[in-house]
PDB file of N, CA and C in Angstrom:
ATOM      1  N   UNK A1337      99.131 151.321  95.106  1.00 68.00           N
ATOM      2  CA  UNK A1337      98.565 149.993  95.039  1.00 68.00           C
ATOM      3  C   UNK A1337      98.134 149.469  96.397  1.00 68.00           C
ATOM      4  N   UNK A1338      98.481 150.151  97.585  1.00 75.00           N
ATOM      5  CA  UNK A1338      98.151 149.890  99.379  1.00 75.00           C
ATOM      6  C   UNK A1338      98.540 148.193  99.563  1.00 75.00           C
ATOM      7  N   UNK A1339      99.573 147.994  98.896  1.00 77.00           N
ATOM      8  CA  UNK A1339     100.521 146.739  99.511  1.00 77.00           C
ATOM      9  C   UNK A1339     100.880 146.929 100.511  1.00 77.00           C
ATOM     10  N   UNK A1340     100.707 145.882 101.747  1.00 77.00           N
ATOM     11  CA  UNK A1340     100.974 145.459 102.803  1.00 77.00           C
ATOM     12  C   UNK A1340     102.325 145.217 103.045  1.00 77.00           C
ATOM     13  N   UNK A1341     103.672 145.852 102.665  1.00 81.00           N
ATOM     14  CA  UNK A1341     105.092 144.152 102.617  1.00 81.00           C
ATOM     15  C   UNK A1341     104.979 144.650 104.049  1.00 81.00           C
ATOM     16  N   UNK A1342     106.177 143.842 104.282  1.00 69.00           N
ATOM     17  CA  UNK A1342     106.931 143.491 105.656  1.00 69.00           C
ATOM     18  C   UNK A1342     107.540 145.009 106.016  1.00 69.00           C
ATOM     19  N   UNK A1343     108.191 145.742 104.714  1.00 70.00           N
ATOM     20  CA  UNK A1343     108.616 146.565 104.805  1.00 70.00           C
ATOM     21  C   UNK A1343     107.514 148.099 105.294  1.00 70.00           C
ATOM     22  N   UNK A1344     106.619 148.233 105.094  1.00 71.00           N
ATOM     23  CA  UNK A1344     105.538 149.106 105.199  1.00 71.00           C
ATOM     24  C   UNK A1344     104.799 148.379 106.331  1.00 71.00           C
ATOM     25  N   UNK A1345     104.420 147.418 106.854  1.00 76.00           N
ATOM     26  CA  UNK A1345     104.210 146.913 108.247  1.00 76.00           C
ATOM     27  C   UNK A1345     105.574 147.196 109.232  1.00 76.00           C
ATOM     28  N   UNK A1346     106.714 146.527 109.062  1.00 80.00           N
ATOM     29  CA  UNK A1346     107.795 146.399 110.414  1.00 80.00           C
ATOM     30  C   UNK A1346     108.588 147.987 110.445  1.00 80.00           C
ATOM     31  N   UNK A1347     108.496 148.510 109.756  1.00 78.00           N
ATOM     32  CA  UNK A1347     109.502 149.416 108.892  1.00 78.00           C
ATOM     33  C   UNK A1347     111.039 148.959 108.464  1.00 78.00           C
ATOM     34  N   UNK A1348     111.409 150.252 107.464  1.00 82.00           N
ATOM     35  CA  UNK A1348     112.644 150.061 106.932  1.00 82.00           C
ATOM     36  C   UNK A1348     113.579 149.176 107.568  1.00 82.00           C
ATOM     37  N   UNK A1349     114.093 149.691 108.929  1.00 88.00           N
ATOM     38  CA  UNK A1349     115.313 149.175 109.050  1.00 88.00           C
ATOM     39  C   UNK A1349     115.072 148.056 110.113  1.00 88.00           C
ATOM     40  N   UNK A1350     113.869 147.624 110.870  1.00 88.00           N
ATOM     41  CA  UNK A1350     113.819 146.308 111.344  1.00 88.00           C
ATOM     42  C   UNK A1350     113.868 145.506 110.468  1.00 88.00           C
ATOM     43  N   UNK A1351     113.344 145.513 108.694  1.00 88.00           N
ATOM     44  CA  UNK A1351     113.484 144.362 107.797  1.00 88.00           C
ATOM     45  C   UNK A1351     114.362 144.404 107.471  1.00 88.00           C
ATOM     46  N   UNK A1352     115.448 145.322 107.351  1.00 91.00           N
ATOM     47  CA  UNK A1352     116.825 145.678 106.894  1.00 91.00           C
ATOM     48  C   UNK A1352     117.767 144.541 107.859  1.00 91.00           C
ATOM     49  N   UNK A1353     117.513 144.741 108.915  1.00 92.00           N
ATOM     50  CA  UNK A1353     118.313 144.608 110.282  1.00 92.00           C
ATOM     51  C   UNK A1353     118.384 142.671 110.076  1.00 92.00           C
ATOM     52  N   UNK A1354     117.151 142.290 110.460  1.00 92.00           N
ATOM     53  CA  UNK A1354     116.430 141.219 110.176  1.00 92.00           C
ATOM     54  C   UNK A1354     116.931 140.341 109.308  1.00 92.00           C
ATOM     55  N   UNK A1355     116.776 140.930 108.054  1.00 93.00           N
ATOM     56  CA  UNK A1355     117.205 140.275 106.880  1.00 93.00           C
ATOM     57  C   UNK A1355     118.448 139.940 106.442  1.00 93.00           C
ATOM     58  N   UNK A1356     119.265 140.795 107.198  1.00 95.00           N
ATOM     59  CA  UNK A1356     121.133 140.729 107.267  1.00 95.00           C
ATOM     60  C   UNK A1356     121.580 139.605 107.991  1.00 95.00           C
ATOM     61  N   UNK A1357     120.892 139.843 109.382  1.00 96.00           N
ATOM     62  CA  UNK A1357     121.230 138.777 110.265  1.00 96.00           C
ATOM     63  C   UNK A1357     120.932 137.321 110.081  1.00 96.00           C
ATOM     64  N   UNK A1358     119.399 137.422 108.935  1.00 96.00           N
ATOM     65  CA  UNK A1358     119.457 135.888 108.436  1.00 96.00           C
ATOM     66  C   UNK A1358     120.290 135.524 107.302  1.00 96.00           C
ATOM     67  N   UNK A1359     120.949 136.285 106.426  1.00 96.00           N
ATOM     68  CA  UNK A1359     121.393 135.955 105.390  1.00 96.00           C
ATOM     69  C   UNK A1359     123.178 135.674 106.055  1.00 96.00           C
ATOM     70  N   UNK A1360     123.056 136.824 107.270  1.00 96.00           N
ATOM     71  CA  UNK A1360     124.981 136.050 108.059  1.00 96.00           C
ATOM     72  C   UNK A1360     125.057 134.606 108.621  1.00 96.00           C
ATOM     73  N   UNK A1361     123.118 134.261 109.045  1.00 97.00           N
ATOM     74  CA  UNK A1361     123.389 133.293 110.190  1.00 97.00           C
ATOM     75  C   UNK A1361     123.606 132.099 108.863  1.00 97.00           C
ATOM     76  N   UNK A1362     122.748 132.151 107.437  1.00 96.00           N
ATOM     77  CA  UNK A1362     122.809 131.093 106.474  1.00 96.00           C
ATOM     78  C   UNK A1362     123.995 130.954 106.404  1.00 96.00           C
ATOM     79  N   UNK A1363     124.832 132.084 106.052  1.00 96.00           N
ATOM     80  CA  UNK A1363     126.443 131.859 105.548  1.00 96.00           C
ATOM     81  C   UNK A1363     127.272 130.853 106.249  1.00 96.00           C
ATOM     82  N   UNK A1364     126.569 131.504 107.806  1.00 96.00           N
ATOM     83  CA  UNK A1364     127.211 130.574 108.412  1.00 96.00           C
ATOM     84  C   UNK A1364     127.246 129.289 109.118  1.00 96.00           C
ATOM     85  N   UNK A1365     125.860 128.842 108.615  1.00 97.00           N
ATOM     86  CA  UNK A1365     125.381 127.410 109.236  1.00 97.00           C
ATOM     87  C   UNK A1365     125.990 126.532 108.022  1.00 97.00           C
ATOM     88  N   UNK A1366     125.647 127.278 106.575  1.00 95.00           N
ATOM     89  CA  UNK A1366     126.534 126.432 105.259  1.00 95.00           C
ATOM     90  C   UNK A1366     127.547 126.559 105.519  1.00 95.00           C
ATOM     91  N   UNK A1367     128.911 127.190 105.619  1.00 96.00           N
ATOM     92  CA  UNK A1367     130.102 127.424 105.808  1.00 96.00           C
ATOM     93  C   UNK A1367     130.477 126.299 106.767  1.00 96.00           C
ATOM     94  N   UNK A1368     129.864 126.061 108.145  1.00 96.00           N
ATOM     95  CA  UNK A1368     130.266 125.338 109.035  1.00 96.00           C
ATOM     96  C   UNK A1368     129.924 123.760 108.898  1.00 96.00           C
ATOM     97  N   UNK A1369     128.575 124.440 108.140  1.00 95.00           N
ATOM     98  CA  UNK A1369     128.493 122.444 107.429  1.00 95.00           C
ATOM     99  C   UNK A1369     129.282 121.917 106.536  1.00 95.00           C
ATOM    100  N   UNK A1370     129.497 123.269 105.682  1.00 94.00           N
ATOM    101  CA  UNK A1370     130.881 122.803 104.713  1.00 94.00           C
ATOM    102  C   UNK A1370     131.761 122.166 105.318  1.00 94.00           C
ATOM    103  N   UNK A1371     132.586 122.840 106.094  1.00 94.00           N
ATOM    104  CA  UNK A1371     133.393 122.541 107.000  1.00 94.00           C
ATOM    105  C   UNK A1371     133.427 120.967 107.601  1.00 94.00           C
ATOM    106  N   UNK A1372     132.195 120.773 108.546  1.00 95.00           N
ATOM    107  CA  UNK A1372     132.322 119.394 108.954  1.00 95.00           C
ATOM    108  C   UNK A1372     132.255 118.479 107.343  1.00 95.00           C
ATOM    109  N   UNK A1373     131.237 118.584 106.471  1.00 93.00           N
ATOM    110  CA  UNK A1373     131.502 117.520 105.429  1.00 93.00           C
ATOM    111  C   UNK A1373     132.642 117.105 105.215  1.00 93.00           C
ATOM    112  N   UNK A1374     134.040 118.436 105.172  1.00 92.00           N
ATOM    113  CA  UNK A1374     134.758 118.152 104.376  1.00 92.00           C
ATOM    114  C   UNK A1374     135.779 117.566 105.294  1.00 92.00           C
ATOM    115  N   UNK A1375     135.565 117.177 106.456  1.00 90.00           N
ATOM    116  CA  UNK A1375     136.088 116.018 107.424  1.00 90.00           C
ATOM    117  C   UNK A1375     135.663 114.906 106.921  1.00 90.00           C
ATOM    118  N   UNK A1376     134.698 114.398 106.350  1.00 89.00           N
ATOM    119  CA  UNK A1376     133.957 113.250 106.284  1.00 89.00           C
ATOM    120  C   UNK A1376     134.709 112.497 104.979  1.00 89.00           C
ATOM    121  N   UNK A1377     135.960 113.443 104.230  1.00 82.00           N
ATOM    122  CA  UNK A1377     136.076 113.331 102.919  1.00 82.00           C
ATOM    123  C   UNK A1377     137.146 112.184 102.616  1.00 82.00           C
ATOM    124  N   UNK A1378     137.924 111.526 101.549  1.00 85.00           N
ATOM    125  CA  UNK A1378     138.544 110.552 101.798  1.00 85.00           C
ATOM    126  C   UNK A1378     139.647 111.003 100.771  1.00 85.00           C
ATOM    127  N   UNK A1379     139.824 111.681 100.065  1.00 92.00           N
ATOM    128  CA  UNK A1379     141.069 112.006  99.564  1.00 92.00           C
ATOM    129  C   UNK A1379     141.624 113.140  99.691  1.00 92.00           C
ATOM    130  N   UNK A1380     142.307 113.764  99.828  1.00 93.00           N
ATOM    131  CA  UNK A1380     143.186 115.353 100.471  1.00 93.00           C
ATOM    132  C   UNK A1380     142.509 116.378  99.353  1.00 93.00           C
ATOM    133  N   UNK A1381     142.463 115.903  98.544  1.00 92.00           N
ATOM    134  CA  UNK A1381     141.606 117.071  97.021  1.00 92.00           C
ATOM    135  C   UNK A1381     140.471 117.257  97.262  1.00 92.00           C
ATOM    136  N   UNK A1382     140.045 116.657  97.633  1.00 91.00           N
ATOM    137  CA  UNK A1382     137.745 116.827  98.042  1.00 91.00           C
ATOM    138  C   UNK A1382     138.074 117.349  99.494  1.00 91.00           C
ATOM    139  N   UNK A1383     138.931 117.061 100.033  1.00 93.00           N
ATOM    140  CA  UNK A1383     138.871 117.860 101.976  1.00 93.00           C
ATOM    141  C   UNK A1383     138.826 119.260 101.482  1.00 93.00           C
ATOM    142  N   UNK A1384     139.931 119.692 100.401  1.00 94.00           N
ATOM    143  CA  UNK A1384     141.017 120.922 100.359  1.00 94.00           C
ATOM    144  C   UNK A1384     139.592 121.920  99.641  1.00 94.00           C
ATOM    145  N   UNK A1385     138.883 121.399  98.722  1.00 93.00           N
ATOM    146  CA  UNK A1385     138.094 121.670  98.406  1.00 93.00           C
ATOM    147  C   UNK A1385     136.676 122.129  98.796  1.00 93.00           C
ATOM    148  N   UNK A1386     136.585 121.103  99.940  1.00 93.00           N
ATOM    149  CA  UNK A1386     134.988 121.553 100.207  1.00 93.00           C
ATOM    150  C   UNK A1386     135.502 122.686 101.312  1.00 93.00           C
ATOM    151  N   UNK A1387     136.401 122.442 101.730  1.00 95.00           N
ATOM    152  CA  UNK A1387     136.922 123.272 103.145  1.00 95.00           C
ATOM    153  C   UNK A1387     136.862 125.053 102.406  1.00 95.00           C
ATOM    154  N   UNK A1388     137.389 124.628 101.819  1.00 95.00           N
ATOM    155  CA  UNK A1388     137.762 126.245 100.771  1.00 95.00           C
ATOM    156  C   UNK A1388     136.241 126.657 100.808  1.00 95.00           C
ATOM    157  N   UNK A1389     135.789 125.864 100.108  1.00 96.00           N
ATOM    158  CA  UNK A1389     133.879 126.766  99.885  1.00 96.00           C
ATOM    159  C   UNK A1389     133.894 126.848 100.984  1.00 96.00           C
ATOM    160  N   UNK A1390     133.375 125.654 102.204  1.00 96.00           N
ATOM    161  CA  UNK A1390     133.034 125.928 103.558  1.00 96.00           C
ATOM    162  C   UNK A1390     133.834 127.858 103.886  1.00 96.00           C
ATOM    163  N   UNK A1391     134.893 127.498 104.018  1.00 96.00           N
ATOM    164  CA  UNK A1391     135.587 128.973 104.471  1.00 96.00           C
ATOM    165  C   UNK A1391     134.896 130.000 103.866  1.00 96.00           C
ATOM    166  N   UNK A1392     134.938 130.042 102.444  1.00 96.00           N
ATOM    167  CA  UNK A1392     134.304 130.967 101.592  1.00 96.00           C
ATOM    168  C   UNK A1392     133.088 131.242 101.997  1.00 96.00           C
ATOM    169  N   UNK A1393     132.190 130.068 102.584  1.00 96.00           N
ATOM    170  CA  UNK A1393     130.584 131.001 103.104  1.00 96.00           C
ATOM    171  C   UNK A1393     130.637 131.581 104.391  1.00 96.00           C
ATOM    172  N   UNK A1394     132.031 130.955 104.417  1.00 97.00           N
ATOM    173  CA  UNK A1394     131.940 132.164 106.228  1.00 97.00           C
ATOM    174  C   UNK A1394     131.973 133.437 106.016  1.00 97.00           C
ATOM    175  N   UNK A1395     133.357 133.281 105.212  1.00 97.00           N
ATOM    176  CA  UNK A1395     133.859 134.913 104.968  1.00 97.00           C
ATOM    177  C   UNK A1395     132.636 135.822 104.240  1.00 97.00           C
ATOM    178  N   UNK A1396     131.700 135.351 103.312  1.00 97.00           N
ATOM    179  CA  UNK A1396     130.578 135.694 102.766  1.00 97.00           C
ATOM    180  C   UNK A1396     129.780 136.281 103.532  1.00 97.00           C
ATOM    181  N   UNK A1397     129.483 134.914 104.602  1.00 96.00           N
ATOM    182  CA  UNK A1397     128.742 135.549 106.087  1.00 96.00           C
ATOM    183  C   UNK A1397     129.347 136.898 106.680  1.00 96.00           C
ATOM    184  N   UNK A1398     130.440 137.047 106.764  1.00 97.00           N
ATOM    185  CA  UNK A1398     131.038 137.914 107.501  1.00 97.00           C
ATOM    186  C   UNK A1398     131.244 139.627 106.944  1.00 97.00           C
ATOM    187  N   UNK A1399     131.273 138.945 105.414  1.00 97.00           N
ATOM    188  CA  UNK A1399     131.503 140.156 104.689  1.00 97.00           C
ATOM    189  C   UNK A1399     129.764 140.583 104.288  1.00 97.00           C
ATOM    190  N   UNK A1400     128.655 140.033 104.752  1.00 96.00           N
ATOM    191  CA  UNK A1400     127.354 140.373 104.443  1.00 96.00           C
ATOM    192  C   UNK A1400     126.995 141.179 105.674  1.00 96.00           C
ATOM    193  N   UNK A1401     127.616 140.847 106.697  1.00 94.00           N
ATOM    194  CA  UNK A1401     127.686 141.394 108.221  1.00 94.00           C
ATOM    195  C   UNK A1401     128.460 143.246 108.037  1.00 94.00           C
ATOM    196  N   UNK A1402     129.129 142.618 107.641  1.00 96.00           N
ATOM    197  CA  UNK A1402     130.408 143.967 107.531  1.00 96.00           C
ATOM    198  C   UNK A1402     130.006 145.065 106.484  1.00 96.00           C
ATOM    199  N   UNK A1403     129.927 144.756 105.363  1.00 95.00           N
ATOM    200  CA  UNK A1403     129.322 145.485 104.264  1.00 95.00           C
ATOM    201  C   UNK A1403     127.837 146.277 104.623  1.00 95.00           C
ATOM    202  N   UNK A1404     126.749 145.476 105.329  1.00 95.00           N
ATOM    203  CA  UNK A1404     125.707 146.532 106.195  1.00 95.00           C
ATOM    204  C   UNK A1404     126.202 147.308 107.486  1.00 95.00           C
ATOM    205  N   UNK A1405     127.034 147.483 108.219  1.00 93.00           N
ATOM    206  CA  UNK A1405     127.404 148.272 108.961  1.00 93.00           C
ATOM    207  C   UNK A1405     127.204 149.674 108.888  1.00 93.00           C
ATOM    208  N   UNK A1406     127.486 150.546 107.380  1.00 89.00           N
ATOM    209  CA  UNK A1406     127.170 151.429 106.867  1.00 89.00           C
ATOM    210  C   UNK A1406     125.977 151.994 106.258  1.00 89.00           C
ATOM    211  N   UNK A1407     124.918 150.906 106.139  1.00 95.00           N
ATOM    212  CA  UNK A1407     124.100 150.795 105.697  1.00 95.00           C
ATOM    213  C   UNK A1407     122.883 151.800 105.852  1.00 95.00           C
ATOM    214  N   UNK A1408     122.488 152.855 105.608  1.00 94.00           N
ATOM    215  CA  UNK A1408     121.374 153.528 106.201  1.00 94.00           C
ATOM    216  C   UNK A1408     119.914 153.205 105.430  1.00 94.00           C
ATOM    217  N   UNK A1409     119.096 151.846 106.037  1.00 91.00           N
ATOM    218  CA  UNK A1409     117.861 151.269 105.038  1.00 91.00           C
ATOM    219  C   UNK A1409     117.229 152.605 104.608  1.00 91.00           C
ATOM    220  N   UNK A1410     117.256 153.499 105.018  1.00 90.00           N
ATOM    221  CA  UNK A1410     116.330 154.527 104.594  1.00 90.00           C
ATOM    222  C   UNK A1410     116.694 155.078 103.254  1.00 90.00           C
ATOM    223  N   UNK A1411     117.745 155.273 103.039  1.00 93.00           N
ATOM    224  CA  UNK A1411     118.916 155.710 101.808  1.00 93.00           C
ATOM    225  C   UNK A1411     118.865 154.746 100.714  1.00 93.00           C
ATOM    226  N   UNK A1412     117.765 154.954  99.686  1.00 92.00           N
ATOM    227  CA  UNK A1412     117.926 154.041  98.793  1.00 92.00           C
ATOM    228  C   UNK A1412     119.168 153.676  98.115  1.00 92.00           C
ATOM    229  N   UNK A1413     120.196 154.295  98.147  1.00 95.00           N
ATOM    230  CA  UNK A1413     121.185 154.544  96.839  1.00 95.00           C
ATOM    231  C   UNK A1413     122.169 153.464  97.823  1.00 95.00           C
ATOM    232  N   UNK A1414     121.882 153.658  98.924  1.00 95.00           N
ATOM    233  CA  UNK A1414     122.989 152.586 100.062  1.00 95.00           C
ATOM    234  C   UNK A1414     122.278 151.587 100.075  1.00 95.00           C
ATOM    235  N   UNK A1415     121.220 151.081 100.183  1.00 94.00           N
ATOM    236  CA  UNK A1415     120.599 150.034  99.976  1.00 94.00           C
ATOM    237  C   UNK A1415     121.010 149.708  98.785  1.00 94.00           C
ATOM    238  N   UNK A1416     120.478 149.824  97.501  1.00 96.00           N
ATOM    239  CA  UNK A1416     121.043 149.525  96.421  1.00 96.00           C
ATOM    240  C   UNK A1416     122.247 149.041  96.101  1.00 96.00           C
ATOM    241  N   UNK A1417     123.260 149.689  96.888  1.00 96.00           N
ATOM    242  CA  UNK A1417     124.410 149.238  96.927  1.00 96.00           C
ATOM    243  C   UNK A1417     124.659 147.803  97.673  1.00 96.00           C
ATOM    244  N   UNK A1418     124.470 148.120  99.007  1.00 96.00           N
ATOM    245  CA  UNK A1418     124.362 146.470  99.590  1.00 96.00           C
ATOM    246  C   UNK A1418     123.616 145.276  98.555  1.00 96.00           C
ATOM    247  N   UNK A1419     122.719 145.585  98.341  1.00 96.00           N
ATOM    248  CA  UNK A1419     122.257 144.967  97.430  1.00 96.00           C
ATOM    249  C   UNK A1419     122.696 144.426  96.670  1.00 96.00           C
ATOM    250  N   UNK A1420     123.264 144.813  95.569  1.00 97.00           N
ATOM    251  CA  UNK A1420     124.717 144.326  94.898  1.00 97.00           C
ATOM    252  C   UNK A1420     125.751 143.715  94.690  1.00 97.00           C
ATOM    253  N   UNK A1421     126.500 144.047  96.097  1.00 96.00           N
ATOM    254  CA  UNK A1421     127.350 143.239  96.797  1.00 96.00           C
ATOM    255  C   UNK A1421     126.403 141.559  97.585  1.00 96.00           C
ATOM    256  N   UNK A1422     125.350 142.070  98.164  1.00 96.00           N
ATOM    257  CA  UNK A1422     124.617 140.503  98.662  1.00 96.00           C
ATOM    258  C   UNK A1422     124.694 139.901  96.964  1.00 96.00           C
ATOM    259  N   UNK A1423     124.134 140.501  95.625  1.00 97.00           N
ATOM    260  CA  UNK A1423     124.245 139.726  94.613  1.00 97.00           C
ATOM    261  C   UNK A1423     125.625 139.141  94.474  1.00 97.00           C
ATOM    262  N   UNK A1424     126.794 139.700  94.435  1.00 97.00           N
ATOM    263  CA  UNK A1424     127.912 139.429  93.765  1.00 97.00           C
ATOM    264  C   UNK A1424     128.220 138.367  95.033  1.00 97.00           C
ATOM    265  N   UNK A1425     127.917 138.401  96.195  1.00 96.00           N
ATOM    266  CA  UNK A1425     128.009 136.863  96.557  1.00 96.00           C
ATOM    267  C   UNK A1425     127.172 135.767  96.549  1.00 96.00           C
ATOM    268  N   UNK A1426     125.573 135.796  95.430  1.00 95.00           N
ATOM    269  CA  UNK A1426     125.346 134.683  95.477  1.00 95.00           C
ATOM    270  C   UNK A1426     125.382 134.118  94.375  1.00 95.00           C
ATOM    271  N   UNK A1427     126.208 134.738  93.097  1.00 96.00           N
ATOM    272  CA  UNK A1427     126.649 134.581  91.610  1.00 96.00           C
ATOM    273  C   UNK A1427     128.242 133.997  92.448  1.00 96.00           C
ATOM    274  N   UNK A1428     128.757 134.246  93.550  1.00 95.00           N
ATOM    275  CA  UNK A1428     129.935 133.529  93.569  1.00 95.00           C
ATOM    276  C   UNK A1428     129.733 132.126  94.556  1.00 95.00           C
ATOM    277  N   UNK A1429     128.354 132.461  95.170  1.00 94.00           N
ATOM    278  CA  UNK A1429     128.313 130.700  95.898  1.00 94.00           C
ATOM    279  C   UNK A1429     127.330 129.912  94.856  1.00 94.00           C
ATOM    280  N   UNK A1430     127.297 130.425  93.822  1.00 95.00           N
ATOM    281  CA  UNK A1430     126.836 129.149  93.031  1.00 95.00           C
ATOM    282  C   UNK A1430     127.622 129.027  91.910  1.00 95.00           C
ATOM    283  N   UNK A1431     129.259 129.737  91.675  1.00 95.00           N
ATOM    284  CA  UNK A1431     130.028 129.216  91.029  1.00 95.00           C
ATOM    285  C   UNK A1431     131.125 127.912  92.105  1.00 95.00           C
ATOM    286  N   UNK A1432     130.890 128.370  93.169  1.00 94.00           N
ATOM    287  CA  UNK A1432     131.538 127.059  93.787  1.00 94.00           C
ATOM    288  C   UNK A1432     131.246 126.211  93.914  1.00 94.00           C
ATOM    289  N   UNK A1433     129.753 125.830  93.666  1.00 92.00           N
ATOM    290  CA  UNK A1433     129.291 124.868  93.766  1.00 92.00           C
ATOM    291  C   UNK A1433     129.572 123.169  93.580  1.00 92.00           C
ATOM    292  N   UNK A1434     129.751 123.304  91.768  1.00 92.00           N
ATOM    293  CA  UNK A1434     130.740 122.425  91.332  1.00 92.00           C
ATOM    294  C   UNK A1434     132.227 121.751  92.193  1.00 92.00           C
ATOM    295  N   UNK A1435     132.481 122.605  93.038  1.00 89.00           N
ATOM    296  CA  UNK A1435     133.811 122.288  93.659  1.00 89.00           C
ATOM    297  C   UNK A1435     133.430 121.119  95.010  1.00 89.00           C
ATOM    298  N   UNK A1436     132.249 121.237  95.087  1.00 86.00           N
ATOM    299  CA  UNK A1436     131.513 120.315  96.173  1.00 86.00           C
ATOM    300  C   UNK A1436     131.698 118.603  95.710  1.00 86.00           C
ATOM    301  N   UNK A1437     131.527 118.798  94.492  1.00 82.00           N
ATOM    302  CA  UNK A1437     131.465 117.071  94.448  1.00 82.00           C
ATOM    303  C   UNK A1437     132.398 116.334  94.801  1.00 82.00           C
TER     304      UNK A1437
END
């Protein structure tokens, strides 16, 4: 089809590389905003709460960091895999969601 992506312009593993590091730095700009909100909070149940998610997008961040370490972009079947795991944490930051209010 002579599609242009990012991936066939930058190659494999600069978009690989790239794309990790923005999805750790999100984890962790939400995580840390979590964090301050849940200073802002006025009863010990909404602190205990938002703090928990906040934490949770760190560790997300961290474990999106950690989990590509192994990663060889060239290796579809390892890609695929990361892949997966990036899903199974964003089916779990939008079950916490609710815990925000």
């Amino acid at each position: 089809f002579d599609i242009r992506s990012f991936t066939v312009r930058l190659g494999q593993k600069r978009v690989f590389r790239t794309m990790k590091n923005l999805l750790t730095v999100l984890f962790g700009v939400c995580g840390g905003g979590l964090l301050r909100w849940a200073t802002t909070g006025s009863l010990p149940a909404v602190v205990a709460r938002r703090g928990l998610v906040g934490l949770g997008c760190l560790i997300a961040g961290w474990s999106t960091n950690r989990e590509a370490r192994g990663v060889d972009p060239e290796d579809s079947g390892e890609v695929y895999r990361y892949y997966m795991h990036l899903w199974k944490l964003f089916y779990l930051s939008y079950l916490a969601l609710p815990f925000l209010k």
